[in-house]
Coordinates of C-alpha atoms in Angstrom, one line a residue:
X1 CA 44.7 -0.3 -18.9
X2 CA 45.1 3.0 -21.1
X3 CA 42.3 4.2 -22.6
X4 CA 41.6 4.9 -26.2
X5 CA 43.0 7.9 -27.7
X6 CA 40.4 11.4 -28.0
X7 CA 38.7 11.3 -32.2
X8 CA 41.1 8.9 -33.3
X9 CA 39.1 9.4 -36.6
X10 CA 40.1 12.7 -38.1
X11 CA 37.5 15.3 -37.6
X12 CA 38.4 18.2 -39.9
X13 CA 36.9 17.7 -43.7
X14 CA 40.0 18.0 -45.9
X15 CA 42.0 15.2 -43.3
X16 CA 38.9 12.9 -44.1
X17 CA 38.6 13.3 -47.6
X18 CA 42.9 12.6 -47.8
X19 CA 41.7 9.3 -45.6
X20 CA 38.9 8.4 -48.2
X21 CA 36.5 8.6 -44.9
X22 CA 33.1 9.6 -45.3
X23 CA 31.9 13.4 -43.6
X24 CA 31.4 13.1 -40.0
X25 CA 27.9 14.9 -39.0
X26 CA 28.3 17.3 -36.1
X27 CA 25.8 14.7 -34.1
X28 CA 28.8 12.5 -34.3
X29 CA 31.5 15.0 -33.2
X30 CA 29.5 16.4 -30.2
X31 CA 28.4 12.7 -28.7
X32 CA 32.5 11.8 -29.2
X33 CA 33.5 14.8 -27.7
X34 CA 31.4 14.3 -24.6
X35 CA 32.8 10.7 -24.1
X36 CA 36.1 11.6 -24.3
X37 CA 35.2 14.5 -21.8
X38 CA 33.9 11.9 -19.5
X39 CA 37.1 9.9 -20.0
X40 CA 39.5 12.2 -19.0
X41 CA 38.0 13.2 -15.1
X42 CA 36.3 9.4 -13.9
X43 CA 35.9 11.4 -10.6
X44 CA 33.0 13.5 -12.2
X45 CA 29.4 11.8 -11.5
X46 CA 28.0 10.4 -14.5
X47 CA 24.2 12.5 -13.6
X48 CA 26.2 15.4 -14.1
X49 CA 28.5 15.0 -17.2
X50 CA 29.0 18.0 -19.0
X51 CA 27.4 20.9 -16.5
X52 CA 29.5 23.4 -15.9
X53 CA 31.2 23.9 -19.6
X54 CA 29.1 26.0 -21.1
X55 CA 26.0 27.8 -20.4
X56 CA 23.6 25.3 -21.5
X57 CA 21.1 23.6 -18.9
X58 CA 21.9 20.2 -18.7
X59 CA 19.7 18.0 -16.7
X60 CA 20.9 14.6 -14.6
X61 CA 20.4 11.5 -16.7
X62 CA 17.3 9.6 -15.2
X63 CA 17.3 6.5 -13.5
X64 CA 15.8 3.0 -15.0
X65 CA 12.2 2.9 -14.1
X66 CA 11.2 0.5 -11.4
X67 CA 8.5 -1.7 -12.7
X68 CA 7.0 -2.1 -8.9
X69 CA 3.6 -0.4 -10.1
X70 CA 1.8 -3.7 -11.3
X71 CA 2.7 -5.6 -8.3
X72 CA 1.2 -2.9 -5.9
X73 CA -2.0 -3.1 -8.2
X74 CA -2.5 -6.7 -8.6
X75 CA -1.7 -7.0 -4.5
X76 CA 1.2 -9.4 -4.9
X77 CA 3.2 -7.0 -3.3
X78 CA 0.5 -6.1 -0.3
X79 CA -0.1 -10.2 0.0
X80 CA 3.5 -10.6 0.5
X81 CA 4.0 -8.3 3.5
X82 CA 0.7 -9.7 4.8
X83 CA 1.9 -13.4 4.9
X84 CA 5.1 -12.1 7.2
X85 CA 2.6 -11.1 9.7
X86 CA 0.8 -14.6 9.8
X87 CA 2.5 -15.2 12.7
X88 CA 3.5 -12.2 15.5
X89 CA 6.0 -13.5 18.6
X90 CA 5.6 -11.6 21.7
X91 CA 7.9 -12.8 24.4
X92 CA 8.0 -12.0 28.2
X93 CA 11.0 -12.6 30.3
X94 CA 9.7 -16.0 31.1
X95 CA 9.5 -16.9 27.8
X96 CA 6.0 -16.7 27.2
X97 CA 5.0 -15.7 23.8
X98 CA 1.7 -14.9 21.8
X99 CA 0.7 -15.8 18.7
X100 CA -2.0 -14.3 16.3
X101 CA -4.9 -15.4 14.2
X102 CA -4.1 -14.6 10.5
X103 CA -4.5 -11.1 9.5
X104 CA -5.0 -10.8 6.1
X105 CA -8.0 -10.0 5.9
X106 CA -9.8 -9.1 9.3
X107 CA -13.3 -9.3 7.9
X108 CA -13.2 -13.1 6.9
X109 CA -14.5 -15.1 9.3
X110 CA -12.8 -18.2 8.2
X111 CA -9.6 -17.2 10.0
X112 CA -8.3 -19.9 12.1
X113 CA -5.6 -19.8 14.9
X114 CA -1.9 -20.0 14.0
X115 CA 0.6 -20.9 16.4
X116 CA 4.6 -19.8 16.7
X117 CA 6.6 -22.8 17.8
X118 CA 6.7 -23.2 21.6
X119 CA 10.0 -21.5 23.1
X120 CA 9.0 -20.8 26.2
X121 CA 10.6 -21.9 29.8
X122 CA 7.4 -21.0 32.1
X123 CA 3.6 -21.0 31.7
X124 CA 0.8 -21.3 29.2
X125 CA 1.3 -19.1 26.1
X126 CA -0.6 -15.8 25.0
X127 CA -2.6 -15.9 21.7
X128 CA -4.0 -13.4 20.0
X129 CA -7.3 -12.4 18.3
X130 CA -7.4 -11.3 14.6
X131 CA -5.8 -7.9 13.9
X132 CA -9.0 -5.4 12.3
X133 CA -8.0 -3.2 9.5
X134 CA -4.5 -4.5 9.5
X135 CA -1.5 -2.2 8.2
X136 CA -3.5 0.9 9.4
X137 CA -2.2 0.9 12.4
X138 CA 0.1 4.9 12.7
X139 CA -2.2 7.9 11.7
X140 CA 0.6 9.6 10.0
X141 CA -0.3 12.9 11.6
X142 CA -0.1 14.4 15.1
X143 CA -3.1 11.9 16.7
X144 CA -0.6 9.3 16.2
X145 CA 1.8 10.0 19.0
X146 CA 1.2 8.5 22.5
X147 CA -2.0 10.2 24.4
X148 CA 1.0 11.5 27.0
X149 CA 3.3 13.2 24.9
X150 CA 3.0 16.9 25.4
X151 CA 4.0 17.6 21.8
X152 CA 0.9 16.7 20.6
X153 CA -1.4 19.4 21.1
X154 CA -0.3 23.0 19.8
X155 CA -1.4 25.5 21.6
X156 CA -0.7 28.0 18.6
X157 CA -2.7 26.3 16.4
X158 CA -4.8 23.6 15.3
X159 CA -3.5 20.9 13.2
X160 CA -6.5 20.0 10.7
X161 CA -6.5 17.1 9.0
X162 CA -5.8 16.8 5.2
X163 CA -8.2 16.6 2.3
X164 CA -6.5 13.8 0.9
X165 CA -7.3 11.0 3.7
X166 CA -7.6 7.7 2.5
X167 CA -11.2 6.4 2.6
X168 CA -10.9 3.5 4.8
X169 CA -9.4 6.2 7.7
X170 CA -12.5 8.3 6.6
X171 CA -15.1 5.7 7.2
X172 CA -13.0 4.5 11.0
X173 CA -13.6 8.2 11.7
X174 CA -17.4 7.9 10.5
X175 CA -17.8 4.4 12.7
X176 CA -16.0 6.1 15.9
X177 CA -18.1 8.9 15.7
X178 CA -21.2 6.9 15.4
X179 CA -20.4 4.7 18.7
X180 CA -19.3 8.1 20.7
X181 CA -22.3 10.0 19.4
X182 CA -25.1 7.3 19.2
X183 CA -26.9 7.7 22.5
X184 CA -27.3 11.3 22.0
X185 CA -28.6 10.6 18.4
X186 CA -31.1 7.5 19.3
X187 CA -32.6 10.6 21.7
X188 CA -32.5 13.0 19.5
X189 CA -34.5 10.8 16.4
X190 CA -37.4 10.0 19.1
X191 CA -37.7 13.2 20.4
X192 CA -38.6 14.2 16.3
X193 CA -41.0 11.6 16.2
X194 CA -42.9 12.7 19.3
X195 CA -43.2 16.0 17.3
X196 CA -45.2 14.5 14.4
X197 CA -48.7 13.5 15.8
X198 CA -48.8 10.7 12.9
X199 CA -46.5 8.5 15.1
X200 CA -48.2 9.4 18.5
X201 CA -50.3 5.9 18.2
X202 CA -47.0 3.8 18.1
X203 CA -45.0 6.0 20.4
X204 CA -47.4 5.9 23.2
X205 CA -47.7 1.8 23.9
X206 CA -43.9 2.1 23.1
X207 CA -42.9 3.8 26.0
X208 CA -45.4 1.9 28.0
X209 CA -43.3 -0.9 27.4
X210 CA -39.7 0.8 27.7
X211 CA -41.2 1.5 31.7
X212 CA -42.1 -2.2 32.5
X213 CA -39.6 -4.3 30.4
X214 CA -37.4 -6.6 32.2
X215 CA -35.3 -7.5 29.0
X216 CA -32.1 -5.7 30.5
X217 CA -32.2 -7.9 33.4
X218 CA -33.6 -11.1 32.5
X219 CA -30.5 -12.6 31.6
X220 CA -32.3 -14.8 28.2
X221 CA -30.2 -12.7 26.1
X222 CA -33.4 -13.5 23.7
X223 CA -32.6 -9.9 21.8
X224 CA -29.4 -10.6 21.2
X225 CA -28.0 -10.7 17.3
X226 CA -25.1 -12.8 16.2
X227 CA -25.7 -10.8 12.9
X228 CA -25.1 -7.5 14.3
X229 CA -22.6 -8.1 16.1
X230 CA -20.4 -9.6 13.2
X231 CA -21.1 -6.3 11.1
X232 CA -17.9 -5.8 9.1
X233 CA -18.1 -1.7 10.2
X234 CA -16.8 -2.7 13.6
X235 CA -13.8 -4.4 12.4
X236 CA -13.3 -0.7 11.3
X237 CA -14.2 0.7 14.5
X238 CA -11.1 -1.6 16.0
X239 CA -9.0 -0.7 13.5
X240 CA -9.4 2.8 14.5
X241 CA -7.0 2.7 17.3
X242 CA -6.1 0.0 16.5
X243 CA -7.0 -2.8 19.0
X244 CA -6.4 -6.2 19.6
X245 CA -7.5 -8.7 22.2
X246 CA -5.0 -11.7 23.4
X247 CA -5.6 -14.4 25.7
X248 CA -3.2 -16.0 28.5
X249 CA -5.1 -19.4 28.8
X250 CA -7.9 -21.3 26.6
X251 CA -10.8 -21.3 29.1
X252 CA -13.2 -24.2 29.0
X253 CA -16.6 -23.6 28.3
X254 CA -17.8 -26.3 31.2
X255 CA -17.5 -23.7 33.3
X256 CA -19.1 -19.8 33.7
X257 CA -17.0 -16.9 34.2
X258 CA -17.0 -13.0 35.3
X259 CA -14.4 -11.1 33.3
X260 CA -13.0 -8.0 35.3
X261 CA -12.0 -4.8 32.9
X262 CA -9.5 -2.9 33.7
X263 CA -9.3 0.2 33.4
X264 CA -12.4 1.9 32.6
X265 CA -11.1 4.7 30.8
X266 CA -13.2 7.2 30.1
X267 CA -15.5 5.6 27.6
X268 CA -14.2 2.0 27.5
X269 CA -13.8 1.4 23.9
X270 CA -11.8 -1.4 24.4
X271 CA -14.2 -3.6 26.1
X272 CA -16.6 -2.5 23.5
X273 CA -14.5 -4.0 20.8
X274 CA -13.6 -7.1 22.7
X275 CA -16.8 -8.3 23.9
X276 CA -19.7 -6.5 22.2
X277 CA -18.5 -7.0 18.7
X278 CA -16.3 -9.9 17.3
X279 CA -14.3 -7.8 15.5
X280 CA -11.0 -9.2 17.4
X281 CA -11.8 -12.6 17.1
X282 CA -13.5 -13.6 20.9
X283 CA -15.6 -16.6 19.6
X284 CA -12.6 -17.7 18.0
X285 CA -10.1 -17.4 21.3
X286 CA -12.9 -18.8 23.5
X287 CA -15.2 -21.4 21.9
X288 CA -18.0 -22.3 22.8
X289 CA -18.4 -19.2 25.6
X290 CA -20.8 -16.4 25.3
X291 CA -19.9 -13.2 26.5
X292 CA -22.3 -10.3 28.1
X293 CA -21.1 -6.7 28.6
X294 CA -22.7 -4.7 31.1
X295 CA -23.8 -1.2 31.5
X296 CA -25.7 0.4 33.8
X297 CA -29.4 -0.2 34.2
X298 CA -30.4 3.1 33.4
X299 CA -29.5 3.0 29.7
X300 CA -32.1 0.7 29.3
X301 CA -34.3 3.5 30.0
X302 CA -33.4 5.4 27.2
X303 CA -35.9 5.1 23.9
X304 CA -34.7 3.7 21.1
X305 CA -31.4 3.1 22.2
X306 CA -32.3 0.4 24.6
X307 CA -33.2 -1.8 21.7
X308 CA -29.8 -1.3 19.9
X309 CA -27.9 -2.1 23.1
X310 CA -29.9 -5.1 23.9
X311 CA -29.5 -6.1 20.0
X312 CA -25.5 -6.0 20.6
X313 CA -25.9 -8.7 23.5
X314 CA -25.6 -5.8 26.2
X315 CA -26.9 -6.4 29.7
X316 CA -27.7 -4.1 32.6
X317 CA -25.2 -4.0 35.8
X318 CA -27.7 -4.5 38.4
X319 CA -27.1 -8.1 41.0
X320 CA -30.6 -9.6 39.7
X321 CA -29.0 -9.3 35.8
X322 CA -25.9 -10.4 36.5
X323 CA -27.2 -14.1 38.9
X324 CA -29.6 -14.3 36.4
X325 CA -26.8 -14.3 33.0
X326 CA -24.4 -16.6 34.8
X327 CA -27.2 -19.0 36.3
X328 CA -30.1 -19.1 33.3
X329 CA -28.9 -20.5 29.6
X330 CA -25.7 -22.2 28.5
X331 CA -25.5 -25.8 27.5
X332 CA -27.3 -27.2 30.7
X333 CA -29.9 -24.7 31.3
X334 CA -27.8 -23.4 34.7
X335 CA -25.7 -20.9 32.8
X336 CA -22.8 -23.0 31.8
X337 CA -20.1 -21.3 29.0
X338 CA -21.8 -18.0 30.0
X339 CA -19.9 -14.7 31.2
X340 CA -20.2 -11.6 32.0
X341 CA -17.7 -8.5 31.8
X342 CA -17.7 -6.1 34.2
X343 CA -16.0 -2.4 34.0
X344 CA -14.9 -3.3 37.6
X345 CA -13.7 0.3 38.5
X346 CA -17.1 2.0 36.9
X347 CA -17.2 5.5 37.2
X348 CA -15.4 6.6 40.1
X349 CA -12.2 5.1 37.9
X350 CA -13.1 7.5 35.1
X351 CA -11.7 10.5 36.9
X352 CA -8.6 9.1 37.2
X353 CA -8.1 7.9 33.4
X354 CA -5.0 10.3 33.1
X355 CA -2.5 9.2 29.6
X356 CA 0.7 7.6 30.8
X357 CA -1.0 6.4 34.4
X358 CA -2.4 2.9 35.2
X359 CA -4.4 3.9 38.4
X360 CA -7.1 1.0 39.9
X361 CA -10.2 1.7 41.8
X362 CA -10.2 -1.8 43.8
X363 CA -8.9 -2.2 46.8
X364 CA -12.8 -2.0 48.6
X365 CA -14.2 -3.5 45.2
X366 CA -15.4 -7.0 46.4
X367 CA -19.2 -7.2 44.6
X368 CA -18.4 -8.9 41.9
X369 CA -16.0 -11.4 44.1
X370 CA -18.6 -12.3 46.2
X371 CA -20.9 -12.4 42.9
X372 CA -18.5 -15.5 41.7
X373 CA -18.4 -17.4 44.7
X374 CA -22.5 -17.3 44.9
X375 CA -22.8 -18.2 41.2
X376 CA -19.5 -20.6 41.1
X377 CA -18.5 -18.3 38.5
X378 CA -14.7 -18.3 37.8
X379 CA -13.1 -14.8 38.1
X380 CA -11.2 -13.3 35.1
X381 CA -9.0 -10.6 35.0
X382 CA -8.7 -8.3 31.8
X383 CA -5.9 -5.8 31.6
X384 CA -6.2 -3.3 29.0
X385 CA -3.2 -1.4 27.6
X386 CA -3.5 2.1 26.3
X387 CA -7.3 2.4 27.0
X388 CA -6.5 5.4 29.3
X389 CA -4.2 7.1 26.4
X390 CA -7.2 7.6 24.4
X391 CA -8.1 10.8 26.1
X392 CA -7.3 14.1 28.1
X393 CA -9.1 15.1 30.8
X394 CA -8.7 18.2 33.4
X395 CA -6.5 16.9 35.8
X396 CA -7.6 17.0 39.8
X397 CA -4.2 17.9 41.4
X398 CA -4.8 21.2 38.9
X399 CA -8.3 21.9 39.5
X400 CA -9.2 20.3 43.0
X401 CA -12.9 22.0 43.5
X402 CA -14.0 20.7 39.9
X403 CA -12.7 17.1 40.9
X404 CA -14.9 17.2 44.7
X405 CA -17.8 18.6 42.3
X406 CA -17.7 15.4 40.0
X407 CA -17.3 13.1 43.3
X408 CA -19.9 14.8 44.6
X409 CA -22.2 14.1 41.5
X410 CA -20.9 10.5 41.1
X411 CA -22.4 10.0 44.8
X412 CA -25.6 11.4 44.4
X413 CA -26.5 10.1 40.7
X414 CA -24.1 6.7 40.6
X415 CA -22.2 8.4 37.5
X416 CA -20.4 11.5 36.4
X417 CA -19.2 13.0 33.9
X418 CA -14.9 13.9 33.5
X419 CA -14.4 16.9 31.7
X420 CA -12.9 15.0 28.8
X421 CA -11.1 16.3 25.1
X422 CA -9.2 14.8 22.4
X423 CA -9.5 15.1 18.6
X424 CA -12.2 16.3 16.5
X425 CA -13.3 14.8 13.1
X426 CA -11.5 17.2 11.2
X427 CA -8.8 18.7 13.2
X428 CA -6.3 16.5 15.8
X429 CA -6.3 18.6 18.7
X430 CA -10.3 19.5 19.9
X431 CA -12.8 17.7 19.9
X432 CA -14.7 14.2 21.8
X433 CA -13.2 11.8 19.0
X434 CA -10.7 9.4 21.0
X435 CA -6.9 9.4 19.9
X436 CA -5.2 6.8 17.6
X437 CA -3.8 5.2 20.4
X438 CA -3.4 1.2 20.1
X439 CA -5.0 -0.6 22.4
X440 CA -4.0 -4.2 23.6
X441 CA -6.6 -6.0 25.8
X442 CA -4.6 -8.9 27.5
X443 CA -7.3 -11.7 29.1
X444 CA -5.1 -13.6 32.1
X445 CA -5.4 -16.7 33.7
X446 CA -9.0 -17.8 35.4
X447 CA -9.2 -17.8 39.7
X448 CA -11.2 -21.1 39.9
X449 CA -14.0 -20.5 43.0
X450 CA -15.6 -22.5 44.8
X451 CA -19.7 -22.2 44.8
X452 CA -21.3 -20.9 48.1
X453 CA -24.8 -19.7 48.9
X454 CA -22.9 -17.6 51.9
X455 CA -19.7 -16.2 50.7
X456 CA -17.1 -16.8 53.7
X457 CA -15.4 -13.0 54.2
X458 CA -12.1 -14.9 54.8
X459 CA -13.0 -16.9 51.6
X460 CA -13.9 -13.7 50.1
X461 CA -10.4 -11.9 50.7
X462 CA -8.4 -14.9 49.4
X463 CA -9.8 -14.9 46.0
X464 CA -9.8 -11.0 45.8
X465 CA -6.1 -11.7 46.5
X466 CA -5.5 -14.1 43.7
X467 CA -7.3 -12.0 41.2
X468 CA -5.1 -8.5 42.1
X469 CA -1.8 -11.1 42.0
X470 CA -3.2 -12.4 38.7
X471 CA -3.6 -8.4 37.5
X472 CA 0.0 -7.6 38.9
X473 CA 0.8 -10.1 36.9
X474 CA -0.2 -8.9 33.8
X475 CA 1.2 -6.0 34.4
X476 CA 4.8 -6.7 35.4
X477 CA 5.0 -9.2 32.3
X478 CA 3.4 -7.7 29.2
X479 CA 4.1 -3.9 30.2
X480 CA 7.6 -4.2 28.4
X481 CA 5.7 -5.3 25.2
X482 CA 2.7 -2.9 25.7
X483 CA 3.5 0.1 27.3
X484 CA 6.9 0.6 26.5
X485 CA 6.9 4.6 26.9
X486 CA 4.9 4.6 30.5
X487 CA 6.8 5.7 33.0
X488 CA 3.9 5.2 35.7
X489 CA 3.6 2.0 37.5
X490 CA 0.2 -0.2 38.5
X491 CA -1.6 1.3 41.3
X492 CA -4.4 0.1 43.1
X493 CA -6.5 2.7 44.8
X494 CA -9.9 2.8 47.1

């Protein structure tokens, strides 16, 4: 089609006035004469019409604005997203799949399970707890890249972190640093009161009781609050990382179990999350079953601190606490729907929480398999992905003698202490804050035992058996899902 002629009007006065038109402003002329401009090159983008034929700045004609801004406020657009992730698929190569709890909002405990349809050829499916803090899941800065990744730190310089952080990442931070820092803090409170004689007359029966208590031990859990533990600051803590806990097989609560951890990592954050709080949903993925973490016996020494752990359900380690959890309590008075969880690897597995390694201290570890069979408690293993990405720590093939030093240590106190680093508060490279490193904490299937007083050692080595085939398991079918960069395979070690 040809286009219209260039001012088919006359432009010049006297031709309009022989027309009879009226005068034609110079408004008029220019606009025309830019149009017919644009007409004659169609090649020429219409943002830059007119540049280039004189001197005069022109700027690029701007685009319609996108009315989005009402949406974001009013959360339509934010409840939109968050209904895609209603349901999350994970699939092995068996076809085994996990599903999630809703995760809209991770603080409402009215959440309820919601199940993919079944496509899977082989075994029980995988279903996940609630997802804390959801869509906070990358850092955005340098602590967001995997705990192994050598580009993370630079060794020129520090990478501090920006003034303009949201809030919610601000007050993770605040909840992280409080977990990591607490012990030292309950100390350092009571050593301030002991300095102010008005408090000595409360202080002294205090400790008096803090020496003779059996509370860490007795296994009544009669300190234990359901109220703390359902604080909506540790769904921030979870979120931190973030975490989430999944679970391989519904477990009745007829029976009593011992949950293995693995791997302990160098402060275990992950079984924190999972069992102390219910910040990832465990009283919604096992009904009816309460859970005990345990520590060791001597941080029920500690003042003031004691009585927060014990408030969080915590137990001590010791063989009288744990027979006297699993066989005290529950719905018949003989421990039934009880657990435990046990850091099976404890401290000596600390030293070898290197990022990017998967490395097992339980070849010779056989107490807390001879503790099922005594108790008839069912053993369950826990595989945790990513909880040894969380931190760096001086690495013994590099420095041997500090390595025999902290072996040394772990045999003459029962604990050490790896020489540990990882981000700081306000910077991503220094500091004793753990990385932003996601952590999955996948429960497997139960080894059902059989109760007796006198654990057979044939017996003994069977079950241990089952429960490192049940671990490999883990391993070899959810490490494609959860540990996608590792390189490293499952070792088992001691």
């Amino acid at each position: 089609m040809a286009s219209s002629p260039l001012n088919a009007e006359p432009s010049q006065p006297q031709e309009r006035e022989e027309q009879h038109l009226p005068p034609k402003t110079y408004v008029d002329a220019a606009v025309e004469n830019l149009t017919g401009d644009s007409e004659k090159d169609n090649n020429t983008p219409s943002q830059y019409i007119g540049q280039g034929e004189d001197d005069a700045p022109r700027s690029p004609l701007r685009k319609p604005h996108k009315r989005n801004g009402s949406l974001r406020v009013n959360g339509l657009r934010n409840k939109t997203s968050a209904q895609s992730l209603l349901v999350e698929k994970f699939r092995d190569r068996d076809g085994e799949h996990l599903t999630s709890i809703n995760p809209l909002d991770s603080e409402d405990s009215g959440q309820q399970t919601q199940k993919s349809p079944s496509r899977r050829t082989g075994g029980g499916e995988l279903v996940s707890g609630r997802r804390a803090g959801a869509g906070w899941e990358k850092s955005g800065c340098v602590s967001s890249l995997p705990s192994h990744t050598p580009d993370r730190i630079d060794k020129v310089r520090i990478h501090w972190a920006p003034l303009n952080v949201p809030l919610k990442r601000r007050l993770q931070t605040l909840v992280v640093l409080w977990h990591t820092l607490c012990i030292a803090l309950f100390l350092t409170t009571f050593f301030f009161l002991c300095a102010v004689p008005l408090f000595w007359p409360l202080l002294f029966p205090y400790v008096l009781y803090l020496l003779f208590s059996t509370a860490g031990h007795s296994g009544t859990l009669s300190r234990r609050s359901s109220f703390l533990r359902s604080l909506s600051i540790w769904s921030l803590f979870a979120s931190y990382f973030p975490a989430r806990l999944h679970r391989s097989q519904v477990l009745p609560p007829t029976r009593k179990y011992i949950f293995g951890y693995h791997p302990h990592g160098i402060i275990s954050h992950g079984a924190f999350a999972a069992f102390v709080t219910e910040a990832l949903g465990f009283a919604q993925l096992f009904p009816g079953i309460t859970n005990t973490l345990l520590t060791l016996d001597s941080n029920f020494r500690i003042p003031l601190y004691r009585d927060y752990a014990l408030a969080l359900g915590l137990a001590s380690v010791s063989r009288e606490s744990c027979e006297n959890i699993l066989s005290k309590g529950g719905a018949n008075g003989e421990g039934m729907g009880r657990a435990i969880t046990i850091v099976v690897g404890g401290a000596r597995e600390s030293l070898d929480a290197q990022p990017g390694t998967l490395r097992l201290v339980l070849k010779r570890r056989k107490g807390f398999v001879k503790l099922g069979i005594r108790t008839g408690a069912d053993l369950v293993p826990v595989l945790a992905f990513g909880e040894n990405n969380l931190y760096d720590q001086v690495q013994p093939e590099t420095h041997p003698v500090i390595h025999k030093t902290q072996l040394v240590v772990k045999k003459a106190l029962g604990f050490t202490i790896p020489l540990f680093h990882a981000r700081g508060v306000f910077n991503y490279d220094v500091g004793m804050m753990p990385y932003r490193t996601p952590l999955n904490i996948v429960v497997g299937r139960p080894i059902k035992v059989a109760q007796q007083k006198v654990p057979d050692e044939a017996y003994v080595d069977e079950i241990h058996g089952l429960y490192v085939a049940e671990l490999e398991r883990l391993w070899r079918e959810w490490r494609g899902e959860f540990a996608k960069g590792m390189k490293a395979d499952l070792e088992f070690v001691e």
